[in-house]
XYZ file of C-alpha atoms in Angstrom:
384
model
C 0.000 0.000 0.000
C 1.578 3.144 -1.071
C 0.909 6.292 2.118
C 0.955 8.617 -1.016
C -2.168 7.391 -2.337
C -4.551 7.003 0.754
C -7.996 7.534 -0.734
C -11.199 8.236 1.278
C -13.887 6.525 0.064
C -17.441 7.935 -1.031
C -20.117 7.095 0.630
C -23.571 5.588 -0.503
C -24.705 9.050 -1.876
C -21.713 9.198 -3.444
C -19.943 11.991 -1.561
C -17.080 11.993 0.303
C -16.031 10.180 3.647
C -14.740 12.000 6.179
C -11.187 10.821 7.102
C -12.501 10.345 11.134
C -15.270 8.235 9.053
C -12.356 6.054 7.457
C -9.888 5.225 10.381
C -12.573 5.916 13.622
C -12.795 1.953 13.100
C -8.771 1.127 13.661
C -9.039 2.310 17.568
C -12.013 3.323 19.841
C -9.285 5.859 21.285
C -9.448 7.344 18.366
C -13.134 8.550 18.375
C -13.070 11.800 19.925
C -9.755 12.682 18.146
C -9.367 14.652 14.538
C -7.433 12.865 12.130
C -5.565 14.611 9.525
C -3.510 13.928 6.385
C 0.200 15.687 6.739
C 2.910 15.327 3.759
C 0.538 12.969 1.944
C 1.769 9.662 3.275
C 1.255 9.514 6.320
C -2.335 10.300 8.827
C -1.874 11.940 12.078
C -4.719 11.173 15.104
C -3.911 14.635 17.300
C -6.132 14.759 20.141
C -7.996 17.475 21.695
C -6.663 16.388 24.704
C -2.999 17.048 23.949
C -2.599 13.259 23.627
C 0.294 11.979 22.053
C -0.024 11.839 18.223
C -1.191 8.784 16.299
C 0.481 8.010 13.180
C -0.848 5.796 10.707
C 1.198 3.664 8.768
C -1.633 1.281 7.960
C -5.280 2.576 8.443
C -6.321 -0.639 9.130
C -3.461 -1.513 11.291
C -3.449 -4.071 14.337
C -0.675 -2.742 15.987
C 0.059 0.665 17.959
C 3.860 0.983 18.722
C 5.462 3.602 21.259
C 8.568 4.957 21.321
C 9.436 7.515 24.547
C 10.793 10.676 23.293
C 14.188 12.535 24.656
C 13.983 13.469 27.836
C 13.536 17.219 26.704
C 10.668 16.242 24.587
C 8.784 14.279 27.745
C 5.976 12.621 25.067
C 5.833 9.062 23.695
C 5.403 9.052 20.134
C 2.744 6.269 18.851
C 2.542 4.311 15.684
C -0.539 2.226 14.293
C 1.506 -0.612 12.007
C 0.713 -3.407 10.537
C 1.928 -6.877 12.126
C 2.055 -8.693 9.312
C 4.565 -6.745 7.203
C 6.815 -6.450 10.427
C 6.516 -9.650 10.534
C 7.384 -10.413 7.042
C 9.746 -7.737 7.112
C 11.868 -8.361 9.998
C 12.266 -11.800 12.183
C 13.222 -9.985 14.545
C 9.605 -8.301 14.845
C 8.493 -11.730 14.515
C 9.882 -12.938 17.133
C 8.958 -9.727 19.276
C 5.068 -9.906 18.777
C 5.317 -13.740 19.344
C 6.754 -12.558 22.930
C 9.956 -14.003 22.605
C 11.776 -10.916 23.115
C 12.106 -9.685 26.824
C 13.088 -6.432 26.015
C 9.181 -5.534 25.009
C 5.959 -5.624 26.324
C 2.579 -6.150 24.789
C -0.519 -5.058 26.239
C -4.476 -5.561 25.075
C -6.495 -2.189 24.562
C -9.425 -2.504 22.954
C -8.516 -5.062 20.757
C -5.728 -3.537 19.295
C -1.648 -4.600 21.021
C 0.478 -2.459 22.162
C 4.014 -3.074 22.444
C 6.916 -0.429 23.720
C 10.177 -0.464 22.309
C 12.187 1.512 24.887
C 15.426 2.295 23.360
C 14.795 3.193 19.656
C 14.828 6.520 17.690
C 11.497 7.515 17.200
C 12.255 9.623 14.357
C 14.558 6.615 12.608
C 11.771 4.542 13.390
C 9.469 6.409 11.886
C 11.569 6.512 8.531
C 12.064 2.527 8.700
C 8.028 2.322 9.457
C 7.512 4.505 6.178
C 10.213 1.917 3.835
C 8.012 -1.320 5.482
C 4.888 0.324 4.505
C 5.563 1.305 1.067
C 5.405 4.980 2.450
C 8.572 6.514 1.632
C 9.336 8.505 -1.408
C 12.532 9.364 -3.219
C 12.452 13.154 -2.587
C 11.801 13.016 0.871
C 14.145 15.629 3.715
C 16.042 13.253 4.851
C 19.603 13.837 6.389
C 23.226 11.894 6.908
C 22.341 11.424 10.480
C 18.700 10.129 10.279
C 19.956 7.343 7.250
C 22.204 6.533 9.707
C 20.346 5.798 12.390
C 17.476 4.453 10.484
C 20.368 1.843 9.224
C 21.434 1.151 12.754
C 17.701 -0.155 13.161
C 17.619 -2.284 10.255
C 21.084 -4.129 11.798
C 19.036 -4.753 15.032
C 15.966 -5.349 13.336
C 17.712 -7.723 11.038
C 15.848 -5.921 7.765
C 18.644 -4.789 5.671
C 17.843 -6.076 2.451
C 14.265 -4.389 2.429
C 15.059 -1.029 3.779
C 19.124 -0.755 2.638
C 17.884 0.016 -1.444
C 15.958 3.116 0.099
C 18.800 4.164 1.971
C 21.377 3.869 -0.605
C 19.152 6.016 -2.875
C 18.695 8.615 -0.412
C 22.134 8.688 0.638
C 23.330 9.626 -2.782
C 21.583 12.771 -2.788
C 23.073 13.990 0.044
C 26.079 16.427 -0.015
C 28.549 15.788 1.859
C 30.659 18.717 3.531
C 34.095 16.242 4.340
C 33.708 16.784 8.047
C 35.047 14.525 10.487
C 30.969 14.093 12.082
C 29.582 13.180 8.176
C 32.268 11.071 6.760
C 31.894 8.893 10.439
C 27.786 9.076 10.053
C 28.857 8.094 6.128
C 30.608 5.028 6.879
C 28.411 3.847 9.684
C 25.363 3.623 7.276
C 27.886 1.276 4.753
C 29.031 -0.559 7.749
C 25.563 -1.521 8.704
C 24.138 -2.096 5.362
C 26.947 -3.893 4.772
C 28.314 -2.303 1.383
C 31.774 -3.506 0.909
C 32.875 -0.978 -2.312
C 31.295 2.080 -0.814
C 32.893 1.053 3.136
C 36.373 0.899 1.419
C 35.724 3.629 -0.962
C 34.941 6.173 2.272
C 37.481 4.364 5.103
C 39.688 5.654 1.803
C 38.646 8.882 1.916
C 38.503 9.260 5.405
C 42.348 8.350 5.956
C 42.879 11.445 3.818
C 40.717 13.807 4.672
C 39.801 13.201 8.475
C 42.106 15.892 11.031
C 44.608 14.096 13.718
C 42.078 13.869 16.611
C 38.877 12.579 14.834
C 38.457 10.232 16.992
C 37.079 12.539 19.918
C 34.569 13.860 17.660
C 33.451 10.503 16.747
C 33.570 8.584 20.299
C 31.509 11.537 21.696
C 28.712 11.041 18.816
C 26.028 8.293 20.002
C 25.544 6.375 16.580
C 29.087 6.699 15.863
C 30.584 5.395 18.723
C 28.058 1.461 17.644
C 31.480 1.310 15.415
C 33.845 -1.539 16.273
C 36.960 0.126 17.841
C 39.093 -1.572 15.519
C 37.557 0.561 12.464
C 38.678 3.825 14.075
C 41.621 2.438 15.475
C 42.705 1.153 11.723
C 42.244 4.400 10.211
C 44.017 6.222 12.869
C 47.121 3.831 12.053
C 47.018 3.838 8.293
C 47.027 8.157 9.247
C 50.133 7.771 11.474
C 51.607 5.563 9.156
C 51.135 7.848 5.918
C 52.575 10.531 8.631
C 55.402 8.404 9.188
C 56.115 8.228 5.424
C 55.906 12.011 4.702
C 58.235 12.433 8.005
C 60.581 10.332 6.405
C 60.764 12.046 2.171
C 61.560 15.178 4.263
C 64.007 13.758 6.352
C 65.647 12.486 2.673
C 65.176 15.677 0.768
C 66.587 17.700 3.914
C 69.699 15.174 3.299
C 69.932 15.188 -0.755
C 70.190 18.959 -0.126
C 72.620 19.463 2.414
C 74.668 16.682 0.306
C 74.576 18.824 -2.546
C 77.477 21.151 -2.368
C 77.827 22.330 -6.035
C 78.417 25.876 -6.628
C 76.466 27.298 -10.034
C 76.800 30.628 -11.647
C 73.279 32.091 -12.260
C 71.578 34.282 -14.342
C 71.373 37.094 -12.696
C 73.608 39.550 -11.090
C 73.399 41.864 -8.096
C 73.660 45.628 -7.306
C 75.950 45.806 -4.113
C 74.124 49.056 -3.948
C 70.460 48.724 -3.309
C 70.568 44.816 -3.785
C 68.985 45.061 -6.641
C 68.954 41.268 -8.851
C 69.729 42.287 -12.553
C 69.873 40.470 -15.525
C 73.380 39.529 -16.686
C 73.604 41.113 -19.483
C 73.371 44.715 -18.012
C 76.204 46.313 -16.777
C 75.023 49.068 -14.948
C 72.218 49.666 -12.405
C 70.258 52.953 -13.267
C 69.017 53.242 -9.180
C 72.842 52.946 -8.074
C 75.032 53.946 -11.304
C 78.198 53.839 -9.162
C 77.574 50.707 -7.715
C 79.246 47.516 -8.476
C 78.021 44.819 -9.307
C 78.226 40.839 -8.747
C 77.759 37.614 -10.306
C 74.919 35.537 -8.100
C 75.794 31.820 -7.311
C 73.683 29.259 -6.608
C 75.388 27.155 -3.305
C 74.230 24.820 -0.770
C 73.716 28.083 1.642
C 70.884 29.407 -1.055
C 69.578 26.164 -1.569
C 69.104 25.699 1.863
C 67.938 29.083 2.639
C 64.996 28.455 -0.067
C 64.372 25.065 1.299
C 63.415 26.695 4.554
C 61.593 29.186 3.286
C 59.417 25.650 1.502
C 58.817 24.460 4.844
C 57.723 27.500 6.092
C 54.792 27.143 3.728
C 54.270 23.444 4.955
C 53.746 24.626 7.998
C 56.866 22.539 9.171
C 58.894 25.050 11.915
C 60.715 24.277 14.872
C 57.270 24.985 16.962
C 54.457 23.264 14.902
C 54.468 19.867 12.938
C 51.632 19.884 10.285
C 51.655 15.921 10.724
C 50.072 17.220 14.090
C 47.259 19.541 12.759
C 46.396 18.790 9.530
C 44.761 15.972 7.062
C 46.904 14.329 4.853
C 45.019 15.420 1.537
C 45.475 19.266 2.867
C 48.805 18.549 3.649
C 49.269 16.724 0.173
C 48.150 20.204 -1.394
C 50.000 22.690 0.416
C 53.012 20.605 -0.728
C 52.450 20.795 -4.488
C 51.569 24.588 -4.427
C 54.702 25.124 -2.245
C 56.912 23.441 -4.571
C 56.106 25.246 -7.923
C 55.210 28.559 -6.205
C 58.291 28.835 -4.005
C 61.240 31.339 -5.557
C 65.093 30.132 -5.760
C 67.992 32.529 -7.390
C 68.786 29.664 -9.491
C 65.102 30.030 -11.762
C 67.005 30.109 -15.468
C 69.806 28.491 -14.492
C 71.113 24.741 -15.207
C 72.503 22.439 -12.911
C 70.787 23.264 -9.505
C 69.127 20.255 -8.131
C 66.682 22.231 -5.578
C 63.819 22.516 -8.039
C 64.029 19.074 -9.478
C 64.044 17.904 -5.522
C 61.291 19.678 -4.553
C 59.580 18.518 -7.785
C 60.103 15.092 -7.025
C 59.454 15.059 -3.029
C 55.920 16.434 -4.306
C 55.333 13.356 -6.900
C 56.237 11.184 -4.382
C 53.880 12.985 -1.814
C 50.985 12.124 -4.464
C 51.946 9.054 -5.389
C 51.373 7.902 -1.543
C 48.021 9.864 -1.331
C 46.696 7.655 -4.637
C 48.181 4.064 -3.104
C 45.851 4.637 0.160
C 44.324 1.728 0.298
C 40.680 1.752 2.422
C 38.871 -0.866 4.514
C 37.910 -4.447 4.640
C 34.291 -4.375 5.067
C 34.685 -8.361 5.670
C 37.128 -7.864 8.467
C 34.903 -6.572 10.858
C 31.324 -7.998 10.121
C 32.315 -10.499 13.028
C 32.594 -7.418 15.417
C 29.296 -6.563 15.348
C-alpha cells in the first residue's frame, strides 16, 4: 500500500467520507480525536486532549507501537503498524510480537496490542516504518544522520535487504561537507548495510581527509561510537603511518640537499648598492650607477635558505608539525603549491638540483596519497 495514495472513500450518496469516518474503526481511542492527512503519506490522530499523536502507517493496522521521546521532549510518540509486514519484514519483529523478546511488552487495549520499544529513535523509526509500509518517497528531507540511524535499526531489526535500497538512494543525494561528524555518520550507514565498495571507498577517503584527533569527535557522537573500535583504530594507524612516510621524504630531501654542495653561476647579477637582482647582461644599475656589481651563485647556503623558506609554507617550523594539525590530503596540497610557487635565485639556471628535488618530493607525496588503500568491510562484520 503506497501512504501517497490514501484515498477516502465515497459514501452511498456518493460523496465523500470523512477521514474520522475512514480510520474511527482502527481504535475506539481514536473517536473523539481529529485525524488529519500531513505530507501525503502519512495520517496523524492529534487529540484534543494534547494526547500523544497517532500516526498511521496502515489505516487498518493491528498494531500501535510507542517509542518515549528525549527526555527534553517528555511525550511518547505512537505508531498504528501493521503486524504482518513487520513480521514479514523483519524476524526480529516476529519474534517480538510472538513474545519471545524480553526487552518488550505487549498489552491488550481494545482489541488492538500495544508493544513499547524503549530504546529506539522515534524519528529513525518512523523513517524505517515509512520503507516497510511502502510509504517513503525518493524526494523526501532526509539527512546523513537520520539514514544513519534508520540503518542502525535495520542491523538490530535484522531488515537490511528491504530497507538498505531506500537508503542507498537517499544517501546519494546527500552532499557531503568532508567533516570529520559526516564522513563517520557516512561510513556507519555502509558498515551496517553492509556495502563492501562504498565502506572501502569512504574508510579511503577518510584516511585522507579526516584531522589528527577525529576520533574525539566521533567517540563523543552516540551512533558513531556502535562502530567496532578496531575501524577507528585502523584508520588512525594507516594516518600515522602515511605521517610516518611524509616524516621520512623530508628527512631524505633535507639530506639530498645538504649533500649537494655544487656551486652554479646564475643568471642574474646583483647591485651591491640597493641589492637590486639584474639580468646579466646589463652592466650598470640605473638606481645605483656607481655601484658595483656581482655575479649571483647558486650554493648549498641558497639552496638551503629556499628550502626553509618551503617548509615555512608546509607549515613545518621548529614549533608546529603539520603531521600534528592537519589531514593528509590538505597537507598533500599545500606541498604541491609550495613546490612550484616557491622562488630560488637559481630560476634560469642549469645544474641546480633544488627545483628538481622539490619537484620530485611532491610526486612522491601524491603518489602515496593515490596508493591509500581503504577498509575491509569483511574484516569486521564479526565485530558486530
Amino acid at each position: 500500500m503506497d501512504g501517497s495514495n490514501f484515498a477516502v472513500p465515497e459514501t452511498a450518496d456518493g460523496s465523500s467520507g470523512s477521514a474520522v469516518g475512514l480510520f474511527s474503526h482502527v481504535s475506539s481511542t481514536c473517536t473523539n480525536d481529529r485525524v488529519q492527512l500531513l505530507d501525503n503519506n502519512r495520517v496523524v490522530a492529534t487529540s484534543k486532549q494534547d494526547k500523544p499523536e497517532l500516526v498511521y502507517f496502515d489505516p487498518v493496522g493491528d498494531l500501535i507501537i510507542q517509542i518515549p521521546g528525549t527526555s527534553d521532549e517528555a511525550i511518547t510518540y505512537s505508531y498504528v503498524v501493521s503486524t504482518s509486514v513487520l513480521t514479514l519484514a523483519s524476524p526480529v519483529f516476529k519474534a517480538l510480537l510472538n513474545g519471545n523478546m524480553s526487552e518488550a511488552y505487549a498489552l491488550q487495549d481494545e482489541g488492538q496490542s500495544r508493544i513499547v520499544l524503549q530504546d529506539d529513535d522515534p524519528k529513525a523509526m518512523e523513517l524505517l516504518f515509512k520503507i516497510l509500509h511502502h510509504c517513503a518517497r525518493k524526494e523526501m528531507n532526509v539527512t546523513i544522520r537520520d539514514l544513519a540511524a534508520v540503518a542502525v535499526l535495520c542491523d538490530k531489526y535484522d531488515c537490511i535487504g528491504v530497507a538498505s535500497p531506500w537508503i542507498l538512494t537517499w544517501s546519494e543525494g546527500i552532499d557531503d561537507s568532508g567533516t570529520a561528524l559526516e564522513t563517520g555518520l557516512i561510513l556507519l550507514i555502509y558498515y551496517f548495510l553492509g556495502v563492501p565498495t562504498k565502506f572501502g571507498e569512504v574508510s579511503k577517503n577518510a584516511i585522507k581527509i579526516l584531522e589528527p584527533g577525529f576520533q574525539d569527535v566521533w567517540l563523543c557522537h552516540p551512533l558513531i561510537r556502535l562502530f567496532p573500535q578496531e575501524i577507528i583504530d585502523d584508520i588512525s594507524s594507516s594516518m600515522l603511518c602515511m605521517m610516518g612516510r611524509i616524516r621520512q621524504e623530508f628527512g631524505y630531501l633535507d639530506f639530498l640537499l645538504r649533500s649537494d654542495n655544487k656551486c652554479i653561476r646564475t643568471a642574474k647579477m646583483e647591485c651591491l648598492g640597493c641589492g637590486k637582482k639584474l639580468p646579466q647582461n646589463i652592466t650598470l644599475c640605473y638606481t645605483c650607477p656607481e655601484a658595483q656589481l656581482r655575479d649571483l651563485y647558486c650554493t648549498v647556503e641558497t639552496r638551503m635558505a629556499t628550502y626553509m623558506s618551503f617548509l615555512r609554507e608546509c607549515h613545518v617550523t621548529l614549533h608546529e608539525d603539520p603531521m600534528e594539525t592537519l589531514a593528509l590530503q590538505e597537507l598533500t596540497h599545500i606541498i604541491e603549491e609550495s613546490s612550484t610557487d616557491i622562488f630560488h635565485v637559481c630560476v634560469g639556471a642549469s645544474g641546480c638540483s633544488l627545483m628538481a628535488h622539490l619537484a620530485y618530493f611532491s610526486s612522491e607525496i601524491r603518489d602515496m596519497m593515490d596508493g591509500v588503500e581503504g577498509l575491509l568491510l569483511d574484516t569486521y562484520i564479526t565485530c558486530k
